[in-house]
PDB file of C-alpha atoms in Angstrom:
ATOM      1  CA  PRO A 341       0.428   2.957 -15.219  1.00  0.00           C
ATOM      2  CA  LEU A 342      -1.288   0.980 -12.315  1.00  0.00           C
ATOM      3  CA  HIS A 343      -0.418   4.258 -10.029  1.00  0.00           C
ATOM      4  CA  LEU A 344      -2.665   6.375 -12.180  1.00  0.00           C
ATOM      5  CA  HIS A 345      -5.828   4.203 -10.848  1.00  0.00           C
ATOM      6  CA  PHE A 346      -4.738   5.380  -6.952  1.00  0.00           C
ATOM      7  CA  ARG A 347      -4.584   8.927  -8.220  1.00  0.00           C
ATOM      8  CA  VAL A 348      -8.228   9.062  -9.640  1.00  0.00           C
ATOM      9  CA  LEU A 349      -9.106   7.350  -6.419  1.00  0.00           C
ATOM     10  CA  GLN A 350      -7.795   9.559  -4.259  1.00  0.00           C
ATOM     11  CA  THR A 351      -9.363  12.563  -6.154  1.00  0.00           C
ATOM     12  CA  ARG A 352     -12.374  11.165  -5.597  1.00  0.00           C
ATOM     13  CA  LEU A 353     -12.405  10.570  -1.834  1.00  0.00           C
ATOM     14  CA  THR A 354     -13.407  13.169   1.329  1.00  0.00           C
ATOM     15  CA  GLN A 355     -10.604  14.613   3.080  1.00  0.00           C
ATOM     16  CA  CYS A 356     -12.329  12.471   5.919  1.00  0.00           C
ATOM     17  CA  GLU A 357     -11.975   8.944   3.965  1.00  0.00           C
ATOM     18  CA  LEU A 358      -8.192   9.750   2.934  1.00  0.00           C
ATOM     19  CA  GLN A 359      -7.489  10.202   6.770  1.00  0.00           C
ATOM     20  CA  ARG A 360      -8.558   6.532   7.429  1.00  0.00           C
ATOM     21  CA  LEU A 361      -6.998   4.820   4.756  1.00  0.00           C
ATOM     22  CA  HIS A 362      -3.330   4.486   3.358  1.00  0.00           C
ATOM     23  CA  PHE A 363      -1.925   4.072  -0.328  1.00  0.00           C
ATOM     24  CA  PHE A 364       1.310   1.836  -0.729  1.00  0.00           C
ATOM     25  CA  ASN A 365       2.691   2.192  -4.809  1.00  0.00           C
ATOM     26  CA  THR A 366       3.968  -1.504  -5.668  1.00  0.00           C
ATOM     27  CA  PHE A 367       7.562  -0.667  -4.777  1.00  0.00           C
ATOM     28  CA  PHE A 368       6.450  -1.330  -1.109  1.00  0.00           C
ATOM     29  CA  PHE A 369       5.049  -4.614  -1.997  1.00  0.00           C
ATOM     30  CA  ARG A 370       7.890  -5.382  -4.305  1.00  0.00           C
ATOM     31  CA  GLU A 371      10.524  -4.954  -1.592  1.00  0.00           C
ATOM     32  CA  LEU A 372       8.489  -6.398   1.053  1.00  0.00           C
ATOM     33  CA  SER A 373       7.569  -9.975  -0.695  1.00  0.00           C
ATOM     34  CA  ARG A 374      11.334  -9.534  -1.880  1.00  0.00           C
ATOM     35  CA  HIS A 375      12.576 -10.971   1.179  1.00  0.00           C
ATOM     36  CA  GLN A 376      10.159 -13.719   2.093  1.00  0.00           C
ATOM     37  CA  SER A 377      12.322 -15.738   4.167  1.00  0.00           C
ATOM     38  CA  ALA A 378      14.046 -13.419   5.886  1.00  0.00           C
ATOM     39  CA  THR A 379      11.200 -11.317   7.894  1.00  0.00           C
ATOM     40  CA  ASN A 380      12.938  -9.014   9.583  1.00  0.00           C
ATOM     41  CA  LEU A 381      14.953  -8.274   6.443  1.00  0.00           C
ATOM     42  CA  ALA A 382      11.842  -7.172   4.375  1.00  0.00           C
ATOM     43  CA  LEU A 383      10.449  -4.872   7.455  1.00  0.00           C
ATOM     44  CA  ASP A 384      13.976  -3.142   7.409  1.00  0.00           C
ATOM     45  CA  CYS A 385      13.620  -2.634   3.708  1.00  0.00           C
ATOM     46  CA  VAL A 386       9.771  -0.773   4.145  1.00  0.00           C
ATOM     47  CA  LYS A 387      10.562   0.776   7.460  1.00  0.00           C
ATOM     48  CA  ARG A 388      10.892   4.399   5.455  1.00  0.00           C
ATOM     49  CA  TRP A 389       7.613   3.642   3.729  1.00  0.00           C
ATOM     50  CA  THR A 390       6.069   3.699   7.206  1.00  0.00           C
ATOM     51  CA  GLU A 391       7.945   5.748   9.715  1.00  0.00           C
ATOM     52  CA  ASN A 392       5.980   9.041   8.932  1.00  0.00           C
ATOM     53  CA  ILE A 393       2.547   7.182   9.466  1.00  0.00           C
ATOM     54  CA  ASN A 394       1.059   4.836  11.991  1.00  0.00           C
ATOM     55  CA  ILE A 395      -1.179   1.796   9.828  1.00  0.00           C
ATOM     56  CA  PHE A 396      -2.576   0.480  12.418  1.00  0.00           C
ATOM     57  CA  GLU A 397      -4.209   3.694  12.745  1.00  0.00           C
ATOM     58  CA  LYS A 398      -5.868   3.293   9.462  1.00  0.00           C
ATOM     59  CA  ASP A 399      -8.891   1.612   8.858  1.00  0.00           C
ATOM     60  CA  LEU A 400      -8.020   0.384   5.051  1.00  0.00           C
ATOM     61  CA  LEU A 401      -4.279  -0.049   3.621  1.00  0.00           C
ATOM     62  CA  LEU A 402      -4.339  -0.634  -0.496  1.00  0.00           C
ATOM     63  CA  LEU A 403      -1.541  -2.158  -2.314  1.00  0.00           C
ATOM     64  CA  GLN A 404      -0.635  -2.490  -5.563  1.00  0.00           C
ATOM     65  CA  PHE A 405       1.456  -5.401  -7.040  1.00  0.00           C
ATOM     66  CA  TYR A 406       3.129  -6.792 -10.241  1.00  0.00           C
ATOM     67  CA  LYS A 407       3.600 -10.198 -10.854  1.00  0.00           C
ATOM     68  CA  GLY A 408       5.761 -10.914 -13.447  1.00  0.00           C
ATOM     69  CA  SER A 409       5.174  -8.725 -16.395  1.00  0.00           C
ATOM     70  CA  LEU A 410       1.158  -8.645 -17.149  1.00  0.00           C
ATOM     71  CA  TYR A 411      -0.286  -9.782 -14.065  1.00  0.00           C
ATOM     72  CA  PHE A 412      -0.925  -6.964 -11.505  1.00  0.00           C
ATOM     73  CA  GLY A 413      -3.270  -6.417  -8.656  1.00  0.00           C
ATOM     74  CA  TYR A 414      -4.749  -4.551  -5.850  1.00  0.00           C
ATOM     75  CA  MET A 415      -4.081  -5.893  -2.461  1.00  0.00           C
ATOM     76  CA  LEU A 416      -6.841  -4.190   0.217  1.00  0.00           C
ATOM     77  CA  VAL A 417      -6.109  -4.635   3.889  1.00  0.00           C
ATOM     78  CA  CYS A 418      -8.659  -3.770   6.482  1.00  0.00           C
ATOM     79  CA  LEU A 419      -7.781  -2.889   9.691  1.00  0.00           C
ATOM     80  CA  GLY A 420     -10.879  -0.608  11.036  1.00  0.00           C
ATOM     81  CA  ASP A 421     -13.167  -2.338  13.739  1.00  0.00           C
ATOM     82  CA  SER A 422     -16.365  -2.178  10.871  1.00  0.00           C
ATOM     83  CA  TYR A 423     -14.261  -4.662   8.565  1.00  0.00           C
TER      84      TYR A 423
END
């Protein structure tokens, strides 16, 4: 499964590196994109994924997503000053 790739990556990073990034699973992107025409509704659907973390303090956000039954991918959002 796709989420295992993130687990392997997390085990190979140092604690300092892990604090600079945040991983979102496929459910986050699915819920966010499900309400494309209603931004506030989409944000309400994913609010619980970010309620205990300030994503704007992170350097990187890594998102997994599925498109259809065979296509999957990763999305990298660069927030830090060094990017």
